[in-house]
Amino acid sequence: YQRRVHGDIKKFISMNKDNIKDLFRNPKFLAGLGLSAAAGVALYYYLSQPKELKQLTSTNTSQGEASKPKKQYRASRTLEKYLLHEQAQERTETIIKKSISYELSISLTSSTKYQGCVTINFAMGNYNQIQDPYLLLDYKGESISKLIVNGTEVKVISEIYDRKFIQLPVDRLQNGQNSVVIYFENSYSTTGHGLVYFQDADKKVYVYTQLEPYACSEVFPCFDQPDLKGYLKLSVIAPHGWRIVSNEAEIHSSEIHSFQLKDYQSDGSTQAHAEYLLNVAQQRFNLNQNNERDVLIHFRTTPLLPTYLFTIIGGPYEEIKTGGLKGGIAMSLFCRSSLYEHLAKDVEEITEITRHSLEFYDEFFGCPYPFSKLDYIFCPEFSSLAMENAGAITYNDNYIYRENVQKDERVDRCNSITHELAHMWFGDMTTMKWWNDLWLNESFAEFISHFCMYKIKDKLTHLDVSNIWLLYNTRKGWGYTTDQLPTTHSIAGDVKHTDAAENIFDGITYAKGAATLKQLLSLIGEERFSQAMKIYFKRFAWDNATLDDLLQCMREVCETSIDISVNPHLDLSLWKQDWLCTPSLNQLLIDWNPQTFAVNPVVTAKQTPVNGKFPVLRYHKMKLALVNSKCEITQVKDVIIQKEQNTTITFEGQADIQAILVNYQDEAYIKVLPDQHTLKFIRQNLSSIPDPLSRMMLWRSIWEMVRDANLSSLEFFEIFRNNVETEQNETIIKDIWDYMQVNYASYIPKEIDEKHKISSSLFTLALKMLQSERGQDESFQIILRKFLIGFARTEENIAFLSQWFNNEVEDLSLIHI
């Protein structure tokens, strides 16, 4: 546009300023410039802005005259269904930070539609520098019945609204405060995003919002990007019997049978919204006089939040009040009526993990819980496991257990709770600027939630979470697997638009990202990490921040006590480049000689890239542990694997060393290749290694060898058979049976004549373990019966299951198939 402005178009405008509108719609004129008709319309509105006309035509049009509303508007361009990062950046430069507020009045029904009115107040700071004739407002709803910009109604809404964006004419806006009022109607969503509708088997209707990353604009018009945070003042009219939950506590609730305007106002609400609510109430009453018992609820105004965290929950939810938390924070649990009795059994467990998690975060972050209440809402058909809505966390109601489950499932639910609570600080109070830091948001919560559970494990009385690092390692395996695929990518990356933000939730975003942050904590130490987080939350409370902001806080804590020239592995700029900006991972093999180790206790750690396309080598902080013939760990050494192929490590000389455990205690993110001496020893002795986490990691390394064709599937079967019966840890038992199931289905060749004998032997092995003394434990039963059924592949085994189902097997009569 600028090139043409200073060329031919400038001349034509000067010559034809009186009929410029017709000129830009003249096909011959446009064809001569190589422009389409649509481009001509766009250029006309662009060049019609006051400063451009003043500059190009040298007229004396006053600012007041130039800013008069036009009679007709037309969308300036065809827009994608998503928001581009560059569009978001333009809005950020235009709208003054922290100036946005939403007054939302919404009418919820138990049918398929809802309606509302929203007033959006915001301030603009550089009105005269806006290049585009329109300011985008996100809205992907069905219809808009009325649109008012700074007190003047826009008559032809269809020309500026395409069910993706509302293109607000800039000449209706101004420097300083602006107000946009929009009346809208929409259908509930059944896609899992937006304002979601669910009807239970008992015909009761429940609705809830799920808005991350770009679905608030499916519910009501807004500036739907994370760095345009705003305040929300919410009022809701809903059917009688519905409970409404939002980010803040309600300040007033009443039935709608009073039709006095004063009864529809609350502190801070405008008369326009009170009139709207009164009108809606009258419409509902006129439709059905029984609706006079419908409820009107006003909520407190929220603190500054990104739009993806605004929350509206409605329906005949059952509430369980749990009592106050630290600081007088009220807490309640909500679920649909049909699940109430099941949730009620777990209230103490859920409340205990919440209370101790909040206490840990309060101390570790140096900042108390930042919201006025805490509600957990268990939602039906929820599209993910949970969502960190500020003050109103939503969970998939599959977390309400209808029957007894394996212990690790309960630990996993507790981890989801600590994960979402971490977001109350990291994500909600302090928010990423754009979705390219979504990985940081999720990785941080993924790591810190496991760390939190480890720190509070001894305080919990309702659930044993001592295996939390084993579950973390299982989760970490998701990262290892994803990172070795051809589709691997860097942890940090460029998210060009909101559609891309929906597609980066993977094992690298969560698991690998969390592993890098765990290594960062081990690098700089727990105390320094905590000090940096305290600086970070103090500096960026109720604001937006980036990865670089977080790393700067880390540097400030470390620079007074760490010399980077002596400790190059603590150079956070290098750490960021190697770990966050480079795809794939490294693998490590220890070269050593057990025969000479007593007199020459030197080993060489050989580091190589897993993927030759990404040949970077990295610093790795880890521990190495020595194991003797009695499976005792006799020596542990902290080491830094250098950013080079070979690192020489010297131990204290010891005899009778049979194996070396690499990455002992799982501080590093690296693929471990068992050396030949260690592999030989653990074939028969793996289950005797005393540390459960080390056993878990050894099993993963062996399984990786199968996947890499460095160990045959039949060899894995033999190692499994030699060790599974004596393994004591439930988490490991489940994982290695999972490995064996995949090994049988995908790696043992079909052509092997005796493959059916392998399945039969695995069936017999699972049955034997079920009939053992440990088989009396219900959690153990849940694990084993799954695999017993999975390996029933002969007629004899299937007949046995049939007898079991009919309670004809006495030894298994107490175990439900």
PDB file of C-alpha atoms in Angstrom, residues 169-353:
ATOM      1  CA  PRO A 169     -14.409   1.169  11.951  1.00  0.00           C
ATOM      2  CA  VAL A 170     -11.468   3.145  13.257  1.00  0.00           C
ATOM      3  CA  ASP A 171     -13.170   6.435  12.453  1.00  0.00           C
ATOM      4  CA  ARG A 172     -15.742   5.573  15.113  1.00  0.00           C
ATOM      5  CA  LEU A 173     -12.952   5.174  17.691  1.00  0.00           C
ATOM      6  CA  GLN A 174     -10.739   7.711  19.396  1.00  0.00           C
ATOM      7  CA  ASN A 175      -7.639   8.211  21.482  1.00  0.00           C
ATOM      8  CA  GLY A 176      -8.419   7.540  25.113  1.00  0.00           C
ATOM      9  CA  GLN A 177     -11.496   5.698  26.326  1.00  0.00           C
ATOM     10  CA  ASN A 178     -13.763   3.784  23.953  1.00  0.00           C
ATOM     11  CA  SER A 179     -16.908   1.795  24.584  1.00  0.00           C
ATOM     12  CA  VAL A 180     -18.436  -0.899  22.383  1.00  0.00           C
ATOM     13  CA  VAL A 181     -21.800  -2.451  23.234  1.00  0.00           C
ATOM     14  CA  ILE A 182     -22.859  -5.641  21.446  1.00  0.00           C
ATOM     15  CA  TYR A 183     -26.081  -7.630  21.704  1.00  0.00           C
ATOM     16  CA  PHE A 184     -25.608 -11.202  20.529  1.00  0.00           C
ATOM     17  CA  GLU A 185     -27.241 -14.617  20.300  1.00  0.00           C
ATOM     18  CA  ASN A 186     -25.563 -17.983  20.003  1.00  0.00           C
ATOM     19  CA  SER A 187     -26.031 -21.744  20.181  1.00  0.00           C
ATOM     20  CA  TYR A 188     -24.385 -23.882  22.802  1.00  0.00           C
ATOM     21  CA  SER A 189     -21.394 -25.863  21.609  1.00  0.00           C
ATOM     22  CA  THR A 190     -21.171 -29.636  21.271  1.00  0.00           C
ATOM     23  CA  THR A 191     -17.548 -29.603  20.062  1.00  0.00           C
ATOM     24  CA  GLY A 192     -15.920 -29.427  23.495  1.00  0.00           C
ATOM     25  CA  HIS A 193     -14.911 -25.765  23.096  1.00  0.00           C
ATOM     26  CA  GLY A 194     -16.850 -22.600  23.796  1.00  0.00           C
ATOM     27  CA  LEU A 195     -19.947 -22.756  26.003  1.00  0.00           C
ATOM     28  CA  VAL A 196     -20.552 -26.512  25.991  1.00  0.00           C
ATOM     29  CA  TYR A 197     -23.974 -28.171  26.378  1.00  0.00           C
ATOM     30  CA  PHE A 198     -24.568 -31.593  27.925  1.00  0.00           C
ATOM     31  CA  GLN A 199     -27.809 -33.412  28.737  1.00  0.00           C
ATOM     32  CA  ASP A 200     -27.522 -36.238  31.250  1.00  0.00           C
ATOM     33  CA  ALA A 201     -29.518 -39.483  31.130  1.00  0.00           C
ATOM     34  CA  ASP A 202     -31.883 -37.982  33.715  1.00  0.00           C
ATOM     35  CA  LYS A 203     -32.607 -35.130  31.228  1.00  0.00           C
ATOM     36  CA  LYS A 204     -30.822 -32.551  33.384  1.00  0.00           C
ATOM     37  CA  VAL A 205     -28.824 -30.006  31.364  1.00  0.00           C
ATOM     38  CA  TYR A 206     -25.338 -28.795  32.279  1.00  0.00           C
ATOM     39  CA  VAL A 207     -23.301 -26.101  30.511  1.00  0.00           C
ATOM     40  CA  TYR A 208     -19.699 -25.033  31.014  1.00  0.00           C
ATOM     41  CA  THR A 209     -16.985 -23.069  29.239  1.00  0.00           C
ATOM     42  CA  GLN A 210     -13.762 -24.478  27.829  1.00  0.00           C
ATOM     43  CA  LEU A 211     -11.973 -21.538  26.191  1.00  0.00           C
ATOM     44  CA  GLU A 212      -8.272 -22.337  25.713  1.00  0.00           C
ATOM     45  CA  PRO A 213      -6.713 -21.298  23.467  1.00  0.00           C
ATOM     46  CA  TYR A 214      -9.108 -19.313  21.276  1.00  0.00           C
ATOM     47  CA  ALA A 215     -12.696 -20.073  22.158  1.00  0.00           C
ATOM     48  CA  CYS A 216     -13.820 -17.190  24.380  1.00  0.00           C
ATOM     49  CA  SER A 217     -14.755 -15.476  21.127  1.00  0.00           C
ATOM     50  CA  GLU A 218     -17.086 -18.389  20.427  1.00  0.00           C
ATOM     51  CA  VAL A 219     -19.088 -17.325  23.497  1.00  0.00           C
ATOM     52  CA  PHE A 220     -19.091 -13.514  23.345  1.00  0.00           C
ATOM     53  CA  PRO A 221     -17.203 -10.748  21.474  1.00  0.00           C
ATOM     54  CA  CYS A 222     -13.812  -9.955  22.994  1.00  0.00           C
ATOM     55  CA  PHE A 223     -10.149  -9.285  22.332  1.00  0.00           C
ATOM     56  CA  ASP A 224      -9.258 -12.968  22.434  1.00  0.00           C
ATOM     57  CA  GLN A 225      -5.495 -13.043  22.962  1.00  0.00           C
ATOM     58  CA  PRO A 226      -3.516 -13.689  26.156  1.00  0.00           C
ATOM     59  CA  ASP A 227      -1.715 -10.342  26.468  1.00  0.00           C
ATOM     60  CA  LEU A 228      -4.892  -8.255  26.276  1.00  0.00           C
ATOM     61  CA  LYS A 229      -5.975  -9.082  29.800  1.00  0.00           C
ATOM     62  CA  GLY A 230      -9.196  -7.599  31.069  1.00  0.00           C
ATOM     63  CA  TYR A 231     -11.601  -7.369  33.983  1.00  0.00           C
ATOM     64  CA  LEU A 232     -14.896  -9.267  33.785  1.00  0.00           C
ATOM     65  CA  LYS A 233     -18.087  -8.203  35.527  1.00  0.00           C
ATOM     66  CA  LEU A 234     -20.635 -10.953  34.987  1.00  0.00           C
ATOM     67  CA  SER A 235     -24.393 -11.117  35.469  1.00  0.00           C
ATOM     68  CA  VAL A 236     -26.396 -14.238  34.597  1.00  0.00           C
ATOM     69  CA  ILE A 237     -30.067 -15.109  34.281  1.00  0.00           C
ATOM     70  CA  ALA A 238     -30.554 -18.878  34.475  1.00  0.00           C
ATOM     71  CA  PRO A 239     -33.350 -21.425  34.983  1.00  0.00           C
ATOM     72  CA  HIS A 240     -34.686 -22.130  38.446  1.00  0.00           C
ATOM     73  CA  GLY A 241     -32.669 -24.830  40.177  1.00  0.00           C
ATOM     74  CA  TRP A 242     -29.422 -24.046  38.347  1.00  0.00           C
ATOM     75  CA  ARG A 243     -26.170 -23.302  40.163  1.00  0.00           C
ATOM     76  CA  ILE A 244     -23.974 -20.738  38.420  1.00  0.00           C
ATOM     77  CA  VAL A 245     -20.237 -20.726  39.073  1.00  0.00           C
ATOM     78  CA  SER A 246     -17.726 -18.236  37.708  1.00  0.00           C
ATOM     79  CA  ASN A 247     -14.233 -16.937  38.456  1.00  0.00           C
ATOM     80  CA  GLU A 248     -15.428 -14.773  41.324  1.00  0.00           C
ATOM     81  CA  ALA A 249     -17.981 -15.203  44.099  1.00  0.00           C
ATOM     82  CA  GLU A 250     -21.527 -14.018  43.603  1.00  0.00           C
ATOM     83  CA  ILE A 251     -22.544 -10.765  45.303  1.00  0.00           C
ATOM     84  CA  HIS A 252     -26.283 -10.956  44.786  1.00  0.00           C
ATOM     85  CA  SER A 253     -28.809 -13.594  43.787  1.00  0.00           C
ATOM     86  CA  SER A 254     -32.579 -13.310  43.415  1.00  0.00           C
ATOM     87  CA  GLU A 255     -35.546 -14.653  41.503  1.00  0.00           C
ATOM     88  CA  ILE A 256     -36.683 -12.588  38.526  1.00  0.00           C
ATOM     89  CA  HIS A 257     -40.317 -12.118  39.527  1.00  0.00           C
ATOM     90  CA  SER A 258     -39.587  -8.510  40.497  1.00  0.00           C
ATOM     91  CA  PHE A 259     -39.640  -6.343  37.393  1.00  0.00           C
ATOM     92  CA  GLN A 260     -38.236  -3.169  38.967  1.00  0.00           C
ATOM     93  CA  LEU A 261     -35.119  -1.780  37.267  1.00  0.00           C
ATOM     94  CA  LYS A 262     -33.359  -1.230  40.598  1.00  0.00           C
ATOM     95  CA  ASP A 263     -33.505  -4.976  41.273  1.00  0.00           C
ATOM     96  CA  TYR A 264     -31.424  -5.665  38.165  1.00  0.00           C
ATOM     97  CA  GLN A 265     -28.512  -3.421  39.085  1.00  0.00           C
ATOM     98  CA  SER A 266     -25.492  -4.285  41.178  1.00  0.00           C
ATOM     99  CA  ASP A 267     -22.381  -2.432  42.274  1.00  0.00           C
ATOM    100  CA  GLY A 268     -20.547  -1.190  39.210  1.00  0.00           C
ATOM    101  CA  SER A 269     -23.149  -2.280  36.660  1.00  0.00           C
ATOM    102  CA  THR A 270     -24.495   0.150  34.089  1.00  0.00           C
ATOM    103  CA  GLN A 271     -28.087   1.099  33.485  1.00  0.00           C
ATOM    104  CA  ALA A 272     -27.903  -0.320  29.958  1.00  0.00           C
ATOM    105  CA  HIS A 273     -27.167  -3.777  31.331  1.00  0.00           C
ATOM    106  CA  ALA A 274     -29.815  -3.498  34.018  1.00  0.00           C
ATOM    107  CA  GLU A 275     -32.333  -2.613  31.296  1.00  0.00           C
ATOM    108  CA  TYR A 276     -31.145  -5.540  29.192  1.00  0.00           C
ATOM    109  CA  LEU A 277     -31.505  -7.997  32.090  1.00  0.00           C
ATOM    110  CA  LEU A 278     -34.939  -6.617  32.952  1.00  0.00           C
ATOM    111  CA  ASN A 279     -36.031  -7.002  29.334  1.00  0.00           C
ATOM    112  CA  VAL A 280     -34.766 -10.608  29.212  1.00  0.00           C
ATOM    113  CA  ALA A 281     -36.540 -11.416  32.478  1.00  0.00           C
ATOM    114  CA  GLN A 282     -39.803 -10.034  31.116  1.00  0.00           C
ATOM    115  CA  GLN A 283     -39.394 -12.054  27.903  1.00  0.00           C
ATOM    116  CA  ARG A 284     -38.804 -15.258  29.880  1.00  0.00           C
ATOM    117  CA  PHE A 285     -41.835 -14.549  32.068  1.00  0.00           C
ATOM    118  CA  ASN A 286     -44.048 -13.781  29.064  1.00  0.00           C
ATOM    119  CA  LEU A 287     -42.948 -17.034  27.450  1.00  0.00           C
ATOM    120  CA  ASN A 288     -43.822 -19.045  30.548  1.00  0.00           C
ATOM    121  CA  GLN A 289     -45.044 -17.560  33.821  1.00  0.00           C
ATOM    122  CA  ASN A 290     -43.341 -20.401  35.703  1.00  0.00           C
ATOM    123  CA  ASN A 291     -40.086 -18.738  34.710  1.00  0.00           C
ATOM    124  CA  GLU A 292     -40.674 -16.126  37.408  1.00  0.00           C
ATOM    125  CA  ARG A 293     -38.557 -18.377  39.634  1.00  0.00           C
ATOM    126  CA  ASP A 294     -35.603 -18.162  37.266  1.00  0.00           C
ATOM    127  CA  VAL A 295     -32.571 -16.656  38.977  1.00  0.00           C
ATOM    128  CA  LEU A 296     -30.514 -13.516  38.427  1.00  0.00           C
ATOM    129  CA  ILE A 297     -26.966 -13.644  39.777  1.00  0.00           C
ATOM    130  CA  HIS A 298     -24.393 -10.847  39.878  1.00  0.00           C
ATOM    131  CA  PHE A 299     -20.723 -11.705  40.400  1.00  0.00           C
ATOM    132  CA  ARG A 300     -17.815  -9.685  41.713  1.00  0.00           C
ATOM    133  CA  THR A 301     -15.492  -8.179  39.131  1.00  0.00           C
ATOM    134  CA  THR A 302     -12.490 -10.381  38.420  1.00  0.00           C
ATOM    135  CA  PRO A 303      -8.872  -9.269  38.612  1.00  0.00           C
ATOM    136  CA  LEU A 304      -7.061  -8.877  35.290  1.00  0.00           C
ATOM    137  CA  LEU A 305      -7.368 -12.150  33.369  1.00  0.00           C
ATOM    138  CA  PRO A 306      -6.750 -13.347  29.822  1.00  0.00           C
ATOM    139  CA  THR A 307      -9.975 -14.159  28.017  1.00  0.00           C
ATOM    140  CA  TYR A 308      -9.247 -17.891  27.809  1.00  0.00           C
ATOM    141  CA  LEU A 309      -9.636 -18.104  31.602  1.00  0.00           C
ATOM    142  CA  PHE A 310     -13.078 -16.495  31.885  1.00  0.00           C
ATOM    143  CA  THR A 311     -15.533 -19.065  33.214  1.00  0.00           C
ATOM    144  CA  ILE A 312     -19.287 -19.629  33.150  1.00  0.00           C
ATOM    145  CA  ILE A 313     -20.677 -22.867  34.605  1.00  0.00           C
ATOM    146  CA  GLY A 314     -24.416 -23.546  34.808  1.00  0.00           C
ATOM    147  CA  GLY A 315     -26.800 -26.375  35.615  1.00  0.00           C
ATOM    148  CA  PRO A 316     -28.311 -28.284  38.534  1.00  0.00           C
ATOM    149  CA  TYR A 317     -24.845 -29.011  39.904  1.00  0.00           C
ATOM    150  CA  GLU A 318     -24.581 -30.468  43.384  1.00  0.00           C
ATOM    151  CA  GLU A 319     -22.253 -28.547  45.688  1.00  0.00           C
ATOM    152  CA  ILE A 320     -20.052 -29.930  48.455  1.00  0.00           C
ATOM    153  CA  LYS A 321     -18.558 -27.249  50.680  1.00  0.00           C
ATOM    154  CA  THR A 322     -15.181 -28.331  52.019  1.00  0.00           C
ATOM    155  CA  GLY A 323     -14.482 -25.634  54.586  1.00  0.00           C
ATOM    156  CA  GLY A 324     -12.006 -22.804  54.398  1.00  0.00           C
ATOM    157  CA  LEU A 325      -8.422 -22.965  53.197  1.00  0.00           C
ATOM    158  CA  LYS A 326      -5.481 -20.881  54.368  1.00  0.00           C
ATOM    159  CA  GLY A 327      -6.273 -17.183  54.304  1.00  0.00           C
ATOM    160  CA  GLY A 328      -9.998 -17.770  54.604  1.00  0.00           C
ATOM    161  CA  ILE A 329     -10.315 -18.972  50.999  1.00  0.00           C
ATOM    162  CA  ALA A 330     -13.675 -20.722  50.494  1.00  0.00           C
ATOM    163  CA  MET A 331     -13.611 -24.011  48.582  1.00  0.00           C
ATOM    164  CA  SER A 332     -16.424 -26.061  47.058  1.00  0.00           C
ATOM    165  CA  LEU A 333     -16.685 -29.084  44.772  1.00  0.00           C
ATOM    166  CA  PHE A 334     -19.413 -29.318  42.119  1.00  0.00           C
ATOM    167  CA  CYS A 335     -20.636 -32.249  40.044  1.00  0.00           C
ATOM    168  CA  ARG A 336     -23.779 -33.384  38.281  1.00  0.00           C
ATOM    169  CA  SER A 337     -26.452 -34.947  40.455  1.00  0.00           C
ATOM    170  CA  SER A 338     -25.890 -38.486  39.196  1.00  0.00           C
ATOM    171  CA  LEU A 339     -22.285 -38.502  40.458  1.00  0.00           C
ATOM    172  CA  TYR A 340     -22.747 -36.795  43.810  1.00  0.00           C
ATOM    173  CA  GLU A 341     -22.482 -39.929  45.979  1.00  0.00           C
ATOM    174  CA  HIS A 342     -19.243 -40.987  44.274  1.00  0.00           C
ATOM    175  CA  LEU A 343     -17.582 -37.577  44.663  1.00  0.00           C
ATOM    176  CA  ALA A 344     -18.666 -37.316  48.292  1.00  0.00           C
ATOM    177  CA  LYS A 345     -16.495 -40.353  49.157  1.00  0.00           C
ATOM    178  CA  ASP A 346     -13.316 -38.601  47.971  1.00  0.00           C
ATOM    179  CA  VAL A 347     -13.810 -35.113  49.397  1.00  0.00           C
ATOM    180  CA  GLU A 348     -11.273 -35.481  52.212  1.00  0.00           C
ATOM    181  CA  GLU A 349      -8.586 -36.815  49.880  1.00  0.00           C
ATOM    182  CA  ILE A 350      -9.127 -33.995  47.373  1.00  0.00           C
ATOM    183  CA  THR A 351      -9.257 -31.318  50.058  1.00  0.00           C
ATOM    184  CA  GLU A 352      -6.090 -32.551  51.760  1.00  0.00           C
ATOM    185  CA  ILE A 353      -3.982 -32.487  48.598  1.00  0.00           C
TER     186      ILE A 353
END
